[in-house]
mmCIF file of C-alpha atoms in Angstrom:
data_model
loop_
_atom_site.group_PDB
_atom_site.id
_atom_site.type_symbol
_atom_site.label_atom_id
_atom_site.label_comp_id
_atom_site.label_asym_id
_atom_site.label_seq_id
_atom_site.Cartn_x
_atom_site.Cartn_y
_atom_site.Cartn_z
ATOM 1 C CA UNK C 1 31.896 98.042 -39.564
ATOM 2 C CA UNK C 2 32.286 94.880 -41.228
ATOM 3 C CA UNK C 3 33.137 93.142 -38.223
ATOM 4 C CA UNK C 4 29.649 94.678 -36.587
ATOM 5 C CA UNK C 5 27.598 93.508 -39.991
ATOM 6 C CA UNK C 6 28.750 90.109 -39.460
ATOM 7 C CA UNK C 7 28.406 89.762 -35.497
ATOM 8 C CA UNK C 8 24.897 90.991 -35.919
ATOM 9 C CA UNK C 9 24.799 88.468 -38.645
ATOM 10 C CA UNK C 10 26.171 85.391 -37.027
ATOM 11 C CA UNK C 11 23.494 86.575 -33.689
ATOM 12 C CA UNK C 12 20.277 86.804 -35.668
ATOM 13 C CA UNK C 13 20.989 83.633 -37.916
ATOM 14 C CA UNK C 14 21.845 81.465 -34.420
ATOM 15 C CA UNK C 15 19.247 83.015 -32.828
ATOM 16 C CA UNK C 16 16.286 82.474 -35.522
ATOM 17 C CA UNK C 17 17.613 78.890 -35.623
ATOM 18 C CA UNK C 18 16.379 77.681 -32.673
ATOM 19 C CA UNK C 19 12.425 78.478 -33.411
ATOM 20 C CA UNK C 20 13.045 77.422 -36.725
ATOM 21 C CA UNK C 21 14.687 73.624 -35.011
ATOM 22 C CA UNK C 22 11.499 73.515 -32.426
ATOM 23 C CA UNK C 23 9.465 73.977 -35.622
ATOM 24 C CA UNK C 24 11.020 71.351 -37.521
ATOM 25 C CA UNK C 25 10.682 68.933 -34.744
ATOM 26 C CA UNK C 26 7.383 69.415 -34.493
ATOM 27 C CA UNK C 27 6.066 69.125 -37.602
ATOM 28 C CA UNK C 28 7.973 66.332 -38.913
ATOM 29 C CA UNK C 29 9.862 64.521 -35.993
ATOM 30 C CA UNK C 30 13.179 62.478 -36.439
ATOM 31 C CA UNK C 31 15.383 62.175 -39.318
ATOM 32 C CA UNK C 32 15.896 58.828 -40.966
ATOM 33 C CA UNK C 33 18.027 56.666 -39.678
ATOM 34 C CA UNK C 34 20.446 56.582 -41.971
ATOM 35 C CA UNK C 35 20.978 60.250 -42.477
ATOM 36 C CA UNK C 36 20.776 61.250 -38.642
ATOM 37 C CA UNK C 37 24.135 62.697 -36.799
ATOM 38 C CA UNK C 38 23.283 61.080 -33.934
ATOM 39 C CA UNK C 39 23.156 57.334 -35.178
ATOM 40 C CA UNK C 40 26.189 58.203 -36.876
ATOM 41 C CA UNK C 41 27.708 59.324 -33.379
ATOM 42 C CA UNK C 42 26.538 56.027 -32.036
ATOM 43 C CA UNK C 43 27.806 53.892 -34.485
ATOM 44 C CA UNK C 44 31.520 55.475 -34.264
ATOM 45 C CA UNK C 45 31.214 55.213 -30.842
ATOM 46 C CA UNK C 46 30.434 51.348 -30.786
ATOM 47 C CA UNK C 47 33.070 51.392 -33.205
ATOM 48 C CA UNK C 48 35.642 52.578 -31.079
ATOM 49 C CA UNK C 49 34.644 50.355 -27.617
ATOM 50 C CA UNK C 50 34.601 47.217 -29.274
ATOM 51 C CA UNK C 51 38.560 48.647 -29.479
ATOM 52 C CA UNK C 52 38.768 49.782 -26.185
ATOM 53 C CA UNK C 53 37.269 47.811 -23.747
ATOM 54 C CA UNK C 54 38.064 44.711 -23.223
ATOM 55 C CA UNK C 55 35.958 41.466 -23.235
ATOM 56 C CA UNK C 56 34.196 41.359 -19.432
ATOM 57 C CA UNK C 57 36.025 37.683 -19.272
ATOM 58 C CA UNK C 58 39.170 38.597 -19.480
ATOM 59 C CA UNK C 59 38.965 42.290 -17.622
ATOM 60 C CA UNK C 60 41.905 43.063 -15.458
ATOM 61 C CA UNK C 61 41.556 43.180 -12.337
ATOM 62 C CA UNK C 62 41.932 46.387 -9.817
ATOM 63 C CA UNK C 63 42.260 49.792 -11.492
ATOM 64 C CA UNK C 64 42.795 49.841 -15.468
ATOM 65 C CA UNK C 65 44.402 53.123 -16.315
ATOM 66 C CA UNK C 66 45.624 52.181 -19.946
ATOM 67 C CA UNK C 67 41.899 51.097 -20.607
ATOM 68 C CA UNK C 68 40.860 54.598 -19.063
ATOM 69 C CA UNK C 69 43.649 56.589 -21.041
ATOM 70 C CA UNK C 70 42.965 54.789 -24.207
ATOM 71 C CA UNK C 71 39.247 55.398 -23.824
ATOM 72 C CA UNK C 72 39.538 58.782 -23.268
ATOM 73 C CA UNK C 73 41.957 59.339 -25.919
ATOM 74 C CA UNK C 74 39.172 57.675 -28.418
ATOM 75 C CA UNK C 75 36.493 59.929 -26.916
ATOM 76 C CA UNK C 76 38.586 62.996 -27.431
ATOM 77 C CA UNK C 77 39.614 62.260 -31.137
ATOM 78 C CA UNK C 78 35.349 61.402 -32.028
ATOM 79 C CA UNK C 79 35.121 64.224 -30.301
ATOM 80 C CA UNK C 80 37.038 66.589 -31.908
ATOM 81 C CA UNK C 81 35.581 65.337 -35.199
ATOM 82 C CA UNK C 82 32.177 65.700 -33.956
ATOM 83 C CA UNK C 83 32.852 69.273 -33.566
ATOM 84 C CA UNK C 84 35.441 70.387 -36.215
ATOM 85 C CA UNK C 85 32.450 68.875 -38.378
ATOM 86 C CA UNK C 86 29.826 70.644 -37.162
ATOM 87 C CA UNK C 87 32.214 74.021 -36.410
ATOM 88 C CA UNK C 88 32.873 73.772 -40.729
ATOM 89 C CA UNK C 89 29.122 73.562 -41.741
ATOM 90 C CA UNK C 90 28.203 76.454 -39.647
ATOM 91 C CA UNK C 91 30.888 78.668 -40.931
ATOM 92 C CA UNK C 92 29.864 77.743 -44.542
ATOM 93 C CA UNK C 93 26.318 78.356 -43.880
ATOM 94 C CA UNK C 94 27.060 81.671 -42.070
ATOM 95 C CA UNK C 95 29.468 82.724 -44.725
ATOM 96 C CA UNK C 96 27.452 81.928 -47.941
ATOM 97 C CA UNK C 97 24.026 82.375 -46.703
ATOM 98 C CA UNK C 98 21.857 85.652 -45.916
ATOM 99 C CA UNK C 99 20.511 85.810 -42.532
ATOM 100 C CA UNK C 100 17.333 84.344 -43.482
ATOM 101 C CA UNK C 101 18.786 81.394 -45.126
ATOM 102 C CA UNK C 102 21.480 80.616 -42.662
ATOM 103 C CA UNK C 103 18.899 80.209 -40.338
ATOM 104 C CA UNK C 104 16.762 77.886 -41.928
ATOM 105 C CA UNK C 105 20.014 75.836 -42.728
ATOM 106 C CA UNK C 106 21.415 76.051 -38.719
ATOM 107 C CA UNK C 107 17.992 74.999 -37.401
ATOM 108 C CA UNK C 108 18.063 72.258 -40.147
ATOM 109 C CA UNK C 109 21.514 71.325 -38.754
ATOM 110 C CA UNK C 110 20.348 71.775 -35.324
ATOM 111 C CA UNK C 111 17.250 69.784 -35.049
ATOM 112 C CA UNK C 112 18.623 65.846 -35.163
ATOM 113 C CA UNK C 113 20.365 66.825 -31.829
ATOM 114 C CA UNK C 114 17.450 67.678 -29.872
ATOM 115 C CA UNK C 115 14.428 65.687 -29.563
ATOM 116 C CA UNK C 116 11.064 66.738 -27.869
ATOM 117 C CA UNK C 117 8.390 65.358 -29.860
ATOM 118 C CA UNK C 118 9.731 62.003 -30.062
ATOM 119 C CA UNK C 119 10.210 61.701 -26.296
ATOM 120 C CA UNK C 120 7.003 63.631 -25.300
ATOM 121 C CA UNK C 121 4.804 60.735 -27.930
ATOM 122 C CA UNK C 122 7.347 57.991 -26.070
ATOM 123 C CA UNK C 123 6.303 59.259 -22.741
ATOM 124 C CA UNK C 124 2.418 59.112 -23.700
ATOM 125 C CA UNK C 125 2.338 56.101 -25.321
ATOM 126 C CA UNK C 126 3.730 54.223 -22.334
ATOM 127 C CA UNK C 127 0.537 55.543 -20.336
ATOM 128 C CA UNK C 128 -1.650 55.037 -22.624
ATOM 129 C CA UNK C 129 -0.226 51.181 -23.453
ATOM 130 C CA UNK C 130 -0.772 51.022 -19.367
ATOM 131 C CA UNK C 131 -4.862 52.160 -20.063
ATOM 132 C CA UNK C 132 -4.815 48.419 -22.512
ATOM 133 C CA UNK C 133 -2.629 46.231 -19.869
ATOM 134 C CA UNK C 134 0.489 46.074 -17.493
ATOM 135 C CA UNK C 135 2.169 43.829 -19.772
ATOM 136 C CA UNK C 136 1.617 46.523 -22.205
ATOM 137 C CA UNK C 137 2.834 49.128 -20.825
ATOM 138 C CA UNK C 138 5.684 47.295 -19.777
ATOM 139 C CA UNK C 139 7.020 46.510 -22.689
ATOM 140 C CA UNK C 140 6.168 50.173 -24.239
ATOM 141 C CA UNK C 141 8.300 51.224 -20.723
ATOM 142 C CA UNK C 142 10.970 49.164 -22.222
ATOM 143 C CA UNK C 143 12.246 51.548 -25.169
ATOM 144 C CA UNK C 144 12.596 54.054 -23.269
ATOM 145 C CA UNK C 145 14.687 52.859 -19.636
ATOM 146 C CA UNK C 146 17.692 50.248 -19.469
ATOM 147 C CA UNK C 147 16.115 48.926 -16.316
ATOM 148 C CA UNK C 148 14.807 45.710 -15.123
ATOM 149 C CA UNK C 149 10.587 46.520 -16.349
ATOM 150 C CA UNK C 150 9.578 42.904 -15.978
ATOM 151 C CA UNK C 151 9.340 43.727 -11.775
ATOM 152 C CA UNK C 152 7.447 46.524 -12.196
ATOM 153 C CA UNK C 153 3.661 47.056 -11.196
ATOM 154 C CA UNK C 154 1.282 49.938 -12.992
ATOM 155 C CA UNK C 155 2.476 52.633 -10.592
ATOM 156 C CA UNK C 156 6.137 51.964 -10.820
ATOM 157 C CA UNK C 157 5.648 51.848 -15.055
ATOM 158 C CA UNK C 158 4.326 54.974 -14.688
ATOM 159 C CA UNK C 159 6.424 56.489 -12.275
ATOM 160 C CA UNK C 160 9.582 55.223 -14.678
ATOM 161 C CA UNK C 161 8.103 57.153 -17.521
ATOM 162 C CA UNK C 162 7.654 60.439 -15.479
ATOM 163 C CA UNK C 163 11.447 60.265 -14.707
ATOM 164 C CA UNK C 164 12.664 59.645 -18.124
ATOM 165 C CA UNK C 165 10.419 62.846 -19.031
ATOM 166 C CA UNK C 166 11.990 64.523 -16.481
ATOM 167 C CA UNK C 167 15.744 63.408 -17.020
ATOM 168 C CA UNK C 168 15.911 63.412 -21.131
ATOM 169 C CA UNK C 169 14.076 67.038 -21.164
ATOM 170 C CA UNK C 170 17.206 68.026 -19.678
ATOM 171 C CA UNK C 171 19.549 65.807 -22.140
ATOM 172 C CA UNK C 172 17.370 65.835 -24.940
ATOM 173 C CA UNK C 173 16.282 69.649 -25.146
ATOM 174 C CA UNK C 174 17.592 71.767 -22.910
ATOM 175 C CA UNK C 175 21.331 71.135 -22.699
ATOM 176 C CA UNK C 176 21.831 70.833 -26.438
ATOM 177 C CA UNK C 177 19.785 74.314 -27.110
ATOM 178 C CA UNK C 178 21.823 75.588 -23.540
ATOM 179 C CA UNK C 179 25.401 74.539 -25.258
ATOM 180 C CA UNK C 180 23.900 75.753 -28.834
ATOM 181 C CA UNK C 181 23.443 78.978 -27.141
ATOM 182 C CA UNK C 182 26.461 79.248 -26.111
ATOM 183 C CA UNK C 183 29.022 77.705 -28.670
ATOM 184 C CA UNK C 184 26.579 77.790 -31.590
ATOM 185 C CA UNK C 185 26.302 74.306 -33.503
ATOM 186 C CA UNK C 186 29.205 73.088 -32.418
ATOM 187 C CA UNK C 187 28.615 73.090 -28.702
ATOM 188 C CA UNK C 188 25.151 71.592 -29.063
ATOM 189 C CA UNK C 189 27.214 68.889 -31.035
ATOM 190 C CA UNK C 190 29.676 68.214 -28.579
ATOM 191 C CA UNK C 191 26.881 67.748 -25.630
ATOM 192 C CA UNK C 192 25.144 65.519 -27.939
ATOM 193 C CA UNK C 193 28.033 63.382 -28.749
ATOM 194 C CA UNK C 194 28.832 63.592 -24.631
ATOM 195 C CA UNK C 195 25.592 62.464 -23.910
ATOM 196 C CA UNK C 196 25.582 59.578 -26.566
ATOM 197 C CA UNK C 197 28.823 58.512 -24.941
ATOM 198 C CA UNK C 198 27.533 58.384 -21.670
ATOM 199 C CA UNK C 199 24.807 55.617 -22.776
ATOM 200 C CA UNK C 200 26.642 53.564 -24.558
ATOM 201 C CA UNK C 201 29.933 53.799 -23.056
ATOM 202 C CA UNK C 202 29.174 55.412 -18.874
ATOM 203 C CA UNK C 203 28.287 51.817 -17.391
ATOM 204 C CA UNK C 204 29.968 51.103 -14.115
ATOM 205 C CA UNK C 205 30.722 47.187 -14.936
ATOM 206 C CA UNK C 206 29.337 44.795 -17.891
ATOM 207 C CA UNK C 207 27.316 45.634 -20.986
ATOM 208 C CA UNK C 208 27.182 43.566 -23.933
ATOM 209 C CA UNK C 209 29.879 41.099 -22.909
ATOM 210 C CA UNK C 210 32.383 44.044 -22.171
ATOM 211 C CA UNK C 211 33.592 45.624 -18.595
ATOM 212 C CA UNK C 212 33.101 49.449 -18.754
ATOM 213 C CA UNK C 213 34.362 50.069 -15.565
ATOM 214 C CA UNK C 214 37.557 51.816 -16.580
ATOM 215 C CA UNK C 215 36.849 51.981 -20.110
ATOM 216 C CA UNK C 216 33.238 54.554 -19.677
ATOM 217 C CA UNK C 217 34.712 56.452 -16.743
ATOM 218 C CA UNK C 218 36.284 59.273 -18.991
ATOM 219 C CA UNK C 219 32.666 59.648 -20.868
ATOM 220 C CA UNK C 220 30.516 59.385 -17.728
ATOM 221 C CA UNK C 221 32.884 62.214 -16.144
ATOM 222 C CA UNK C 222 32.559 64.599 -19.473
ATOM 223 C CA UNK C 223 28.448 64.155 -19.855
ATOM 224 C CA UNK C 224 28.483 64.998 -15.790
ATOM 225 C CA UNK C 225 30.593 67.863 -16.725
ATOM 226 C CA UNK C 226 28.631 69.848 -19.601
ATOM 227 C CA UNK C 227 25.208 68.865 -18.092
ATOM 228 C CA UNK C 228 25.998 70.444 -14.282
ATOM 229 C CA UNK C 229 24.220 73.457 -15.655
ATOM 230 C CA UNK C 230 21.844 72.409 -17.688
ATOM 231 C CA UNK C 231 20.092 70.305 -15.253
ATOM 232 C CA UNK C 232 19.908 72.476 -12.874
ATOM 233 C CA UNK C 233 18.715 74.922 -15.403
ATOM 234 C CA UNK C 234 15.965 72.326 -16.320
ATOM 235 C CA UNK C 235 14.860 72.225 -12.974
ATOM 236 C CA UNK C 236 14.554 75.900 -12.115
ATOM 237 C CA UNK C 237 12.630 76.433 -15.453
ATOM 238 C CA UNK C 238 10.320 73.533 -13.314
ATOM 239 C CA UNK C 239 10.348 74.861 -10.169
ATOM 240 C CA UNK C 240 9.139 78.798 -11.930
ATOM 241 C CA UNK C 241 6.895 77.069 -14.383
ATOM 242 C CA UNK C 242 4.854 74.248 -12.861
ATOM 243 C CA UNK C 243 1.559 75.430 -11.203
ATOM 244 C CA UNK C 244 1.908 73.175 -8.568
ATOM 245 C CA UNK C 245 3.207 72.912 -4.859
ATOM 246 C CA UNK C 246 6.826 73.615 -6.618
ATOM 247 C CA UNK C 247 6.777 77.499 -5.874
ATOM 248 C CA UNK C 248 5.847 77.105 -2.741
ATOM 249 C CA UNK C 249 8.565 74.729 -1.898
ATOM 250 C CA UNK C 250 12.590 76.215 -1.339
ATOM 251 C CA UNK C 251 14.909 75.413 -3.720
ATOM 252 C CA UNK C 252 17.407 73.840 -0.352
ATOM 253 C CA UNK C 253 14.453 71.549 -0.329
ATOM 254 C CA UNK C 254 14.795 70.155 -4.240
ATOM 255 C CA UNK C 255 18.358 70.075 -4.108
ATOM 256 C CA UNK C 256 18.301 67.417 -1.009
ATOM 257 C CA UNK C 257 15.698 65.326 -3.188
ATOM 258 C CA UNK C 258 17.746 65.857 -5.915
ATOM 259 C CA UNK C 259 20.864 64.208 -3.903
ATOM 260 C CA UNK C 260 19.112 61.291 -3.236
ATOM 261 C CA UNK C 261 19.763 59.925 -6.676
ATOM 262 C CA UNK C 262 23.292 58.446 -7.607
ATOM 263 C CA UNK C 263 23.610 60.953 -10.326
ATOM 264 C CA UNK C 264 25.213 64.787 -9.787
ATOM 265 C CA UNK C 265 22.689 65.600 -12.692
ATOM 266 C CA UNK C 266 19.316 63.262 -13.359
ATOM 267 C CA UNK C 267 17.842 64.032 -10.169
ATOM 268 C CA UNK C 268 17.683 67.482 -10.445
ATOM 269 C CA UNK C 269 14.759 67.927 -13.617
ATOM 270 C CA UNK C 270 13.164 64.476 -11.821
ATOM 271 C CA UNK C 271 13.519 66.020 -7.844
ATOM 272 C CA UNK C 272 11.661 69.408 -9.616
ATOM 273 C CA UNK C 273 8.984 67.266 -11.595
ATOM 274 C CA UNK C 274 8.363 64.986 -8.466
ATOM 275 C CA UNK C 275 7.791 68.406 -6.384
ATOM 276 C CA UNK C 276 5.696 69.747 -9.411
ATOM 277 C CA UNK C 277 3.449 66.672 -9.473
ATOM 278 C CA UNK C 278 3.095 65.989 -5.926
ATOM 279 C CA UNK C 279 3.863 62.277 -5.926
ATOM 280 C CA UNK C 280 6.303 59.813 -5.811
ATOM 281 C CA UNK C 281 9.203 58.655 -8.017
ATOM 282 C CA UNK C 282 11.582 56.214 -7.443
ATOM 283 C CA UNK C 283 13.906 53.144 -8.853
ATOM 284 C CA UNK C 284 12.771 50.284 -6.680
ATOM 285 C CA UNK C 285 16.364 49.777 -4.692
ATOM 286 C CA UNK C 286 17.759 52.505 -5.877
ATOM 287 C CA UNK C 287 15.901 56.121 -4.485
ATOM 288 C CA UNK C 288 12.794 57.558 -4.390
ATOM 289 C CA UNK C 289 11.577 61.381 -4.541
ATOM 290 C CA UNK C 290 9.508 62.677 -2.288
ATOM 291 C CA UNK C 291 8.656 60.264 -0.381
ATOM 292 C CA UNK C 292 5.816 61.701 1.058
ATOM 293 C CA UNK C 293 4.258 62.298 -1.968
ATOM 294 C CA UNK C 294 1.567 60.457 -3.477
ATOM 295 C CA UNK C 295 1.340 57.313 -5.952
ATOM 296 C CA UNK C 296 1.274 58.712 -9.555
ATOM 297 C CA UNK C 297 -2.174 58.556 -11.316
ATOM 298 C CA UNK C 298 -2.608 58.947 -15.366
ATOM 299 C CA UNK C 299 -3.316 62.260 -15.425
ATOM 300 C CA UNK C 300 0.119 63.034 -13.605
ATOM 301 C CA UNK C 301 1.710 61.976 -16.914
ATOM 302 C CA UNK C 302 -0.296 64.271 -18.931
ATOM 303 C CA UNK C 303 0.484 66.801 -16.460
ATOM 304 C CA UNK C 304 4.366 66.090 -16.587
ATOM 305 C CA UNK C 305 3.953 66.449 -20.577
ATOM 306 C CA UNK C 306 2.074 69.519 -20.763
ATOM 307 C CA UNK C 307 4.515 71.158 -17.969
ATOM 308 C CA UNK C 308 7.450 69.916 -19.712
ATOM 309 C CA UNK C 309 6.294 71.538 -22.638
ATOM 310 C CA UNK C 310 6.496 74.514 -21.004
ATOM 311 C CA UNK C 311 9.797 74.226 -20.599
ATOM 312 C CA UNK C 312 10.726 74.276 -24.548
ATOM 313 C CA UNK C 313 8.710 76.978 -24.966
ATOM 314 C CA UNK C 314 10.327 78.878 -22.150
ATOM 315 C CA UNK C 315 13.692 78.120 -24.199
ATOM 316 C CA UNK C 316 12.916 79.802 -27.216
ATOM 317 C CA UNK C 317 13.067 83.424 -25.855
ATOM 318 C CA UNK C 318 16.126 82.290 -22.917
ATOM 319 C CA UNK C 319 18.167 81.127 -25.963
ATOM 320 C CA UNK C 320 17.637 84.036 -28.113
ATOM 321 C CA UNK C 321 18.796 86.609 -24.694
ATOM 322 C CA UNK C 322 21.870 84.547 -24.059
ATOM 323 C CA UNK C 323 22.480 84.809 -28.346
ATOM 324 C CA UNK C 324 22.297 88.328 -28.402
ATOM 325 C CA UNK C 325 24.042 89.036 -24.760
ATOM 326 C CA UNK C 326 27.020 86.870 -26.229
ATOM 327 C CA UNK C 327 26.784 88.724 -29.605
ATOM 328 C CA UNK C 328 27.321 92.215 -27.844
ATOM 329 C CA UNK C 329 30.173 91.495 -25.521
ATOM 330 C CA UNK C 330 33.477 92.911 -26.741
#
């Protein structure tokens, strides 16, 4: 019985969290700085690759395994502190708290590692810095992509912000709440340290005066890894949700777009919004999603928010199921 009390315990705590994170996020938005998990992720992290990857200049050449092993030794210890960390304050909370307060204190946990109302205001302000000027929007573009914005016209801005919608739904909301699900705080921790490895450490030669080639490979492969699912995920709840061509399209036919891209995971939630939407989206060089589609207008990036947001609502009663399905199995 006691083992029963606390299951159902654990299951409605966890499961009331993830309203009560969606709610915190959008009423009051990020964290500071200084007291958000994620920063502190980052800041280990550069930490630890000024230590592990060498200086571009002097880079061996040909294949670096004792930069790869080292790396991934580094990403496996942050790791494991990352979630021992977070795996301690849930048991606490779940231990010392009643059901209604655990929840509030989970969701309070579990809101710095998701983030939908900063990238949704991102995502709009870059159109609506495009509505005063290029250069404007351009440089709005700029916070939100590594690439090259300065060659960029007003389509290709806008296109650019579409696909960052698109790809950090999936690694911003989605796949923390799917892993939260799942493994509880410390799963949405882990995918959230993944992911933050990935950017700072998943480049496949220079960045900041250091060659990544050997020394990202280990957190590029991991973020691949524990996002397969989610994106995928992301896209589906796209492909159901959009009131668009999307439905009426076969899923064989958004997995080829989604190949197109270099990544086994990005181009899924973009392949599904470029469907949704009807037009184009692209890296100049790189890809572009269907093709035959047309040029994206301003009210395709309202239209990308406002499906999008669909999505996170669509989470809420998904995560609670998969909660409560876990929960029950023996």
């Amino acid at each position: 019985m006691a083992d029963a009390a606390h299951t159902a315990h654990t299951a409605w705590a966890l499961a009331a969290a993830v309203p009560v994170a969606l709610l915190i996020d959008r009423l009051l938005g990020e964290p500071p700085v200084r007291c958000h998990p994620v920063v502190w992720m980052g800041q280990a992290l550069q930490w630890a690759g000024e230590r592990v990857a060498p200086e571009a200049a002097h880079a061996p050449p040909g294949r670096d395994l004792k930069t790869f092993w080292l790396a991934a030794l580094a990403w496996c210890a942050l790791a494991a502190i990352v979630t021992v960390a977070a795996w301690g304050l849930q048991w606490a909370v779940l231990r010392h708290a009643p059901a209604w307060g655990a929840a509030l204190a989970i969701g309070l946990l579990l809101k710095p590692l998701l983030a939908w109302r900063m990238l949704r205001g991102e995502v709009l302000a870059v159109e609506a810095a495009l509505a005063q000027s290029l250069d404007a929007g351009r440089e709005r573009l700029s916070r939100l992509v590594s690439r090259d914005v300065a060659v960029l016209d007003a389509v290709q801005v806008r296109e650019s912000a579409i696909e960052s919608l698109a790809e950090n739904l999936n690694d911003s909301v989605v796949a923390p709440l799917f892993w939260f699900a799942l493994l509880g705080l410390p799963g949405a921790a882990l995918y959230r340290f993944a992911n933050t490895a990935d950017a700072m450490w998943g480049y496949p030669g220079q960045r900041g005066g250091r060659w990544w080639q050997w020394a990202g490979k280990w957190a590029a492969r991991a973020d691949d890894v524990l996002s397969w699912l989610p994106a995928r995920l992301t896209a589906a709840l796209l492909w159901a949700l959009a009131r668009s061509p999307l439905p009426r399209a076969r899923w064989p036919q958004l997995a080829a777009q989604a190949r197109l891209t270099p990544s086994p995971n990005s181009g899924w939630p973009m392949a599904a919004m470029a469907l949704a939407l009807g037009v184009r989206l692209g890296k100049p060089g790189a890809y572009v999603l269907n093709g035959p589609g047309r040029a994206a207008g301003p009210t395709d990036t309202h239209q990308a928010a406002h499906w999008a947001s669909n999505v996170v609502l669509a989470l809420v009663p998904l995560a609670l199921i998969a909660i409560f399905l876990i929960a029950s199995l023996p």
